[in-house]
PDB file of C-alpha atoms and ligand atoms in Angstrom:
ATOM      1  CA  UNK A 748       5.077   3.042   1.377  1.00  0.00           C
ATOM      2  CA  UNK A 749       6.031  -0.378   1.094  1.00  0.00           C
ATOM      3  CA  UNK A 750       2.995  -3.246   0.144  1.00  0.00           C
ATOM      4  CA  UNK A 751       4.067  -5.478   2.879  1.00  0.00           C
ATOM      5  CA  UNK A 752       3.885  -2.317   5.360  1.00  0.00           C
ATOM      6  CA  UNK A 753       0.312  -1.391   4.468  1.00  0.00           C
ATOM      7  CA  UNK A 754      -0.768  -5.312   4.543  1.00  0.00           C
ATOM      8  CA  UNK A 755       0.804  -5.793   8.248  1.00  0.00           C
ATOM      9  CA  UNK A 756      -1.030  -2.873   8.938  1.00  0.00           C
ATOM     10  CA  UNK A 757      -4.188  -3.877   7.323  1.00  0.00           C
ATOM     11  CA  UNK A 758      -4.626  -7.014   8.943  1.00  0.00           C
ATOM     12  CA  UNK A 759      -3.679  -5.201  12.328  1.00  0.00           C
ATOM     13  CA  UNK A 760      -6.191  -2.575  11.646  1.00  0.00           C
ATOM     14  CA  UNK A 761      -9.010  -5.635  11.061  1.00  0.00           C
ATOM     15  CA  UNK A 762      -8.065  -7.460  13.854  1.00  0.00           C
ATOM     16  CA  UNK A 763      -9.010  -4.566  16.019  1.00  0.00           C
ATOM     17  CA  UNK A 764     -12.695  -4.318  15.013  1.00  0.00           C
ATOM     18  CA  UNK A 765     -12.233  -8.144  14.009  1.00  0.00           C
ATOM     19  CA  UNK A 766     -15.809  -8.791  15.559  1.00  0.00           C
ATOM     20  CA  UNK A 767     -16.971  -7.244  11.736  1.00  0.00           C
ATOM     21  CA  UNK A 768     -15.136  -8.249   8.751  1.00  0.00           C
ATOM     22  CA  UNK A 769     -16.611  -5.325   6.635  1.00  0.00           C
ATOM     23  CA  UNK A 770     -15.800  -2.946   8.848  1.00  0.00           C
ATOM     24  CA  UNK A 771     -12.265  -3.880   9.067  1.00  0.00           C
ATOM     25  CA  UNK A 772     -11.668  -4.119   5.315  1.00  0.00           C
ATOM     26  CA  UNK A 773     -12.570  -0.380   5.442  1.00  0.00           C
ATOM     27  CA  UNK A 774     -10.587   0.266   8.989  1.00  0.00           C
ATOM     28  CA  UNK A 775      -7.979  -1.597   6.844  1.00  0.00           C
ATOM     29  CA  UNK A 776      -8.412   0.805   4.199  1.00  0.00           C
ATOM     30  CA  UNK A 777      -7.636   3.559   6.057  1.00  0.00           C
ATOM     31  CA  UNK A 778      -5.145   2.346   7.541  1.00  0.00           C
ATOM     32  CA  UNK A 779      -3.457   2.750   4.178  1.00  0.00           C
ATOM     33  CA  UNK A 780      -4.029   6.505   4.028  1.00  0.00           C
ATOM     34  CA  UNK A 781      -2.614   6.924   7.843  1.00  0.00           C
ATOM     35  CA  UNK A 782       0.523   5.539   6.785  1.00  0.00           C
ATOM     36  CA  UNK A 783       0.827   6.967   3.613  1.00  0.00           C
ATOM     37  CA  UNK A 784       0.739  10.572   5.423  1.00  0.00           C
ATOM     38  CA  UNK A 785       3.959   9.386   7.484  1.00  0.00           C
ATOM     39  CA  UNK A 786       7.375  10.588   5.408  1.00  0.00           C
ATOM     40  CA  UNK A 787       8.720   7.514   3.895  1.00  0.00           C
ATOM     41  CA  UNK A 788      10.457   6.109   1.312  1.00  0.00           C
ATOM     42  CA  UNK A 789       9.260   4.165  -1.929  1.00  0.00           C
ATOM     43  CA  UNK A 790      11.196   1.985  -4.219  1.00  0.00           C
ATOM     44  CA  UNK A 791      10.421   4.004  -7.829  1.00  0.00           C
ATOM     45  CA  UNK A 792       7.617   2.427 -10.118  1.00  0.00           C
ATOM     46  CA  UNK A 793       9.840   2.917 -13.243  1.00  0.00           C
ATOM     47  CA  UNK A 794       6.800   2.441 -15.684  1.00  0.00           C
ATOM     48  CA  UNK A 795       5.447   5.784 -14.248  1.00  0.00           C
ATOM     49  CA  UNK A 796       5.783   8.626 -17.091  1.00  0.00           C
ATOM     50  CA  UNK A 797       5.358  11.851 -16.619  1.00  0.00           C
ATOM     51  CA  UNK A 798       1.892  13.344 -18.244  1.00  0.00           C
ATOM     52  CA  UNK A 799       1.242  16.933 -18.004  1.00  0.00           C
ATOM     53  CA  UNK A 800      -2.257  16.424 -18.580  1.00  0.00           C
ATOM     54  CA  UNK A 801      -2.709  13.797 -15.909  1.00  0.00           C
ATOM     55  CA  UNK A 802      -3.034  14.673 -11.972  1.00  0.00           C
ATOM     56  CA  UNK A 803       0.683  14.735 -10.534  1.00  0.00           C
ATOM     57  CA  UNK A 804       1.284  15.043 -14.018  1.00  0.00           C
ATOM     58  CA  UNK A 805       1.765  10.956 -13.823  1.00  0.00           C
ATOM     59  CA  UNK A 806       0.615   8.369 -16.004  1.00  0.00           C
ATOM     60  CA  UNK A 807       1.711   4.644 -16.411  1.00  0.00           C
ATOM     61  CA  UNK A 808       2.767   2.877 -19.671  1.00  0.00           C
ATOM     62  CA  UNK A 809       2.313  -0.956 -20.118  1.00  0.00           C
ATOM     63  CA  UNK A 810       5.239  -2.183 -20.974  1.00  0.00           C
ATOM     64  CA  UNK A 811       8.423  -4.075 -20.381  1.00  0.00           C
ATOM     65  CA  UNK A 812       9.225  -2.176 -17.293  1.00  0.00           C
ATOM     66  CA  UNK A 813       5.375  -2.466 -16.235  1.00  0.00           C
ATOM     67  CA  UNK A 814       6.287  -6.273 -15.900  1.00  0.00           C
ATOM     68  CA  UNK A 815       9.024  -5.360 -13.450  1.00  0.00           C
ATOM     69  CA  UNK A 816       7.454  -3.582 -11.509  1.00  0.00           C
ATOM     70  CA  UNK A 817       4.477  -6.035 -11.234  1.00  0.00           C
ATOM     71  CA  UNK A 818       6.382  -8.702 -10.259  1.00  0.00           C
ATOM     72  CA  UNK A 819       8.218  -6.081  -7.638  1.00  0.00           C
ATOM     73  CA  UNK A 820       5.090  -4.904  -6.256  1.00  0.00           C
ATOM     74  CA  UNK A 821       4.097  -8.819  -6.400  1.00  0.00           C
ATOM     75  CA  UNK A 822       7.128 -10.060  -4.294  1.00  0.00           C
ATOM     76  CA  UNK A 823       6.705  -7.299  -2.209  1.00  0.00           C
ATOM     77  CA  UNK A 824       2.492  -7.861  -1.585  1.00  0.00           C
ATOM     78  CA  UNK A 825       3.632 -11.519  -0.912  1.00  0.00           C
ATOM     79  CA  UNK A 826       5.914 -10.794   1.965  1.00  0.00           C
ATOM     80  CA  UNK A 827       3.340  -8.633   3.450  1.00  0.00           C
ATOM     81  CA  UNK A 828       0.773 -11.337   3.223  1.00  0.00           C
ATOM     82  CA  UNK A 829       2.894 -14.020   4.891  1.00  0.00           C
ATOM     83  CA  UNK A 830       4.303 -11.741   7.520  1.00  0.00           C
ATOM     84  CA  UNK A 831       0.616 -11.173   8.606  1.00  0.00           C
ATOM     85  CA  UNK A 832      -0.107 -14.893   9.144  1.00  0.00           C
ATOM     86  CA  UNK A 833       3.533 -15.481  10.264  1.00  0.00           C
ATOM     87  CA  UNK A 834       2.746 -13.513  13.315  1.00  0.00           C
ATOM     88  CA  UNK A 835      -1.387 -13.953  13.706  1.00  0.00           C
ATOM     89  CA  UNK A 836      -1.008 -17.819  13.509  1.00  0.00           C
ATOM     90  CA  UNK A 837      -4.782 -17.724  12.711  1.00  0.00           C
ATOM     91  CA  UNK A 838      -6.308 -20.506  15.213  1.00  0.00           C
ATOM     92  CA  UNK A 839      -9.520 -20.909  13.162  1.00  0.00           C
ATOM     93  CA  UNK A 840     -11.031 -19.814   9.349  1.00  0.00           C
ATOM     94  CA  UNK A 841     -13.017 -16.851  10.886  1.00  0.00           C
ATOM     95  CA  UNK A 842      -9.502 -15.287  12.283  1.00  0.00           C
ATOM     96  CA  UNK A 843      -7.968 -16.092   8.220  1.00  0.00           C
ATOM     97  CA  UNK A 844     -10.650 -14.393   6.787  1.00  0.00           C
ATOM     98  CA  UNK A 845      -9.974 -11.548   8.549  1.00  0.00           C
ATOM     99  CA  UNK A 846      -6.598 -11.189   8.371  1.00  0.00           C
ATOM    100  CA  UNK A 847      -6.899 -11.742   4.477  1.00  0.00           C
ATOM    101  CA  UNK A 848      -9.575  -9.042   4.505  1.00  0.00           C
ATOM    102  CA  UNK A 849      -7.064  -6.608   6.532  1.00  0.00           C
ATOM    103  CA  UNK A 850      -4.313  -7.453   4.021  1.00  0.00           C
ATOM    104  CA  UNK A 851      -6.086  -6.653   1.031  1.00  0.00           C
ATOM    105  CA  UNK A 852      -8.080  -3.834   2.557  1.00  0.00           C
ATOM    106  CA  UNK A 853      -4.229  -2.119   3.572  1.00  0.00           C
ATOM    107  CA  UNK A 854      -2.886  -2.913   0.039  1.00  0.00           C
ATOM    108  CA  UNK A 855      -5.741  -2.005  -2.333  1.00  0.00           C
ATOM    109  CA  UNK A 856      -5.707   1.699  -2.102  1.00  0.00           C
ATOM    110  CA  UNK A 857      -1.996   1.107  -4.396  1.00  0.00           C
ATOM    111  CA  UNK A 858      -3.928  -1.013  -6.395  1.00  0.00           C
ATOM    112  CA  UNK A 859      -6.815   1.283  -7.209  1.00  0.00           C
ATOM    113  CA  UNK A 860      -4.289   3.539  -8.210  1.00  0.00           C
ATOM    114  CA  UNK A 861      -3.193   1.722 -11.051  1.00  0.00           C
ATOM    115  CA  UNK A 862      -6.849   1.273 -12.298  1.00  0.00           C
ATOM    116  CA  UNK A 863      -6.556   5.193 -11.999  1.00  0.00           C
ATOM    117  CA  UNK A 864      -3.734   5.244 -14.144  1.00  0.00           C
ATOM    118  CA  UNK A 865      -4.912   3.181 -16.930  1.00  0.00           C
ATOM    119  CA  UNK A 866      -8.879   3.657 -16.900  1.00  0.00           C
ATOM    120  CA  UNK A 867      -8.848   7.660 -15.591  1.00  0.00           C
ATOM    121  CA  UNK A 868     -12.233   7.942 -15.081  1.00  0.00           C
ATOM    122  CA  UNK A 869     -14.773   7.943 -11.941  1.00  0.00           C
ATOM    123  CA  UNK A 870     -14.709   6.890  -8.997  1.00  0.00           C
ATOM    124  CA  UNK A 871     -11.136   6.432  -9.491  1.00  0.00           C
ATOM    125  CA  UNK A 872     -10.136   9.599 -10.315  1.00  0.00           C
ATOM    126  CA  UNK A 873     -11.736  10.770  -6.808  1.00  0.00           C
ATOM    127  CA  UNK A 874      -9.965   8.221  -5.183  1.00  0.00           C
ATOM    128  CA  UNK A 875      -6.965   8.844  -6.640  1.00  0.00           C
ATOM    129  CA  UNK A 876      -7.104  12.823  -6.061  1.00  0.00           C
ATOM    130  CA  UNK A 877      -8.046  11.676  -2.301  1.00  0.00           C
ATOM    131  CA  UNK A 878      -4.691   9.337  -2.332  1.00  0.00           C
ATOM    132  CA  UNK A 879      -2.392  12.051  -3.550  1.00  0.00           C
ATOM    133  CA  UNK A 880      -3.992  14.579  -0.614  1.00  0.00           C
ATOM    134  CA  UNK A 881      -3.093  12.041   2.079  1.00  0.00           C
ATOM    135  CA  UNK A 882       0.133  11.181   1.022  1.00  0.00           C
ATOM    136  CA  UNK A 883       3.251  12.666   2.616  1.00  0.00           C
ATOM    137  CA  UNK A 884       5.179  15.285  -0.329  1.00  0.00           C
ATOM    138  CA  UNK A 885       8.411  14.311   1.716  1.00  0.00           C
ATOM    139  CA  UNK A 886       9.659  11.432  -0.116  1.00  0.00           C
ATOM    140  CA  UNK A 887      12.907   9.457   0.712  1.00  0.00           C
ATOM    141  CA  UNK A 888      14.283   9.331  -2.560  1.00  0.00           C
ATOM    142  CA  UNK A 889      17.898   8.829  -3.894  1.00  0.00           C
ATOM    143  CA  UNK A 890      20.806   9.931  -1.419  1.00  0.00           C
ATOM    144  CA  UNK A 891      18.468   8.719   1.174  1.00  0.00           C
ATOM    145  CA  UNK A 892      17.912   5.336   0.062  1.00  0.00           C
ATOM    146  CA  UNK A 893      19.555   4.172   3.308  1.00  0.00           C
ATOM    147  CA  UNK A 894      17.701   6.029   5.590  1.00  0.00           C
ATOM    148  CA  UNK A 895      14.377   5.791   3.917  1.00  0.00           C
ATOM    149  CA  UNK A 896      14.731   1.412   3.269  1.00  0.00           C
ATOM    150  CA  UNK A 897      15.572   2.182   7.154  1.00  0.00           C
ATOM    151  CA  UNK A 898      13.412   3.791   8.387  1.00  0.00           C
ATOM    152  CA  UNK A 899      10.486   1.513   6.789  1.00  0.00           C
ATOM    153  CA  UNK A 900      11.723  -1.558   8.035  1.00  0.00           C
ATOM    154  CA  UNK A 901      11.750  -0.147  11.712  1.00  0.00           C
ATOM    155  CA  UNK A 902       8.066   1.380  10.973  1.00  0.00           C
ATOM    156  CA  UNK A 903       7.408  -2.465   9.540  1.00  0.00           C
ATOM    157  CA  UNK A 904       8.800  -4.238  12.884  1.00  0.00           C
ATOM    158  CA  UNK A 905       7.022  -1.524  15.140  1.00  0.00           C
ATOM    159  CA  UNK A 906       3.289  -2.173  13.541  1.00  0.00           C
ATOM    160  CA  UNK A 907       4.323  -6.015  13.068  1.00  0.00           C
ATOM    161  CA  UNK A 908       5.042  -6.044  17.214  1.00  0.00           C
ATOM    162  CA  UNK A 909       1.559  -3.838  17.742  1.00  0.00           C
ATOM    163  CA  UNK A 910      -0.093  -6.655  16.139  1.00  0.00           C
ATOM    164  CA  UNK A 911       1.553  -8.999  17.327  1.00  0.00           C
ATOM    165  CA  UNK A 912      -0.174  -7.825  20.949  1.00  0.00           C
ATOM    166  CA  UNK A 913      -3.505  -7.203  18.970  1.00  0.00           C
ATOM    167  CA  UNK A 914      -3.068 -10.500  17.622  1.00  0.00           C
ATOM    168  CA  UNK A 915      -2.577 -12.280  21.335  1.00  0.00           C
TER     169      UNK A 915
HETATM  170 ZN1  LIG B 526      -0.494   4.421  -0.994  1.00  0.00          ZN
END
């Protein structure tokens, strides 16, 4: 799913316990799984290759097409984050903090995945194995691109006007 989905979601997800920042970085976190579990599309992460020997027989190489899809997945992280405050307006530091903490807490499960893919080792290989056993195996690809970039802009306007109530 998209970054800027999962952040909206985070800081949604961390505004409902928002009376403990800890706790929603973690609500946040899950938040990420939940969604995940939906069918959706992705844009591809071209600098995936495939690896037998790796789960989802998946494993990332560092190169030009890495930088791509950094600065994608950058872009993409960025809307998310200014989306969130866009619609929370945060009144006071305490409500930033947060929100910032829900954004990164909805995002970072992606990101732990890429420390999976270039450090494979523990905890990350738990997490990752954990990741791959919430996500949905029906993915929007191809032919659907339509439908899928669709389908997760309505899913990003639905949690967006959730929090916007949560938010007010
Ligand atoms: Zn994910």
């Amino acid at each position: 799913m998209m970054l800027a989905t999962h952040a909206v979601a985070g800081a949604a997800a961390a505004l409902i316990v928002r009376s403990n920042p800890i706790l929603g970085f973690f609500v946040a976190c899950a938040s990420h799984f939940l969604l995940d579990a939906i069918p959706h599309w992705d844009y591809p992460i071209r600098s995936l290759e495939h690896d037998p020997k790796t789960l989802r027989g998946i494993r990332i190489s560092f190169d030009r097409l890495f930088v791509k899809d950094f600065f994608r997945a950058g872009v993409d992280a960025s809307i998310g984050a200014a989306l969130s405050f866009a619609i929370i307006r945060p009144a006071d530091g305490y409500t930033a903090l947060i929100a910032s903490l829900g954004i990164i807490g909805g995002m970072i499960p992606d990101f732990l995945q890429l420390v999976y893919y270039a450090l494979k080792r523990e905890p990350f290989i738990s997490i990752q194995r954990f990741h791959s056993w919430t996500h949905s195996d029906i993915r929007l690809y191809g032919t659907h691109n339509i439908v899928g970039i669709g389908s997760q802009i309505v899913l990003m306007l639905l949690i967006s006007f959730s929090m916007f109530n949560l938010a007010t």
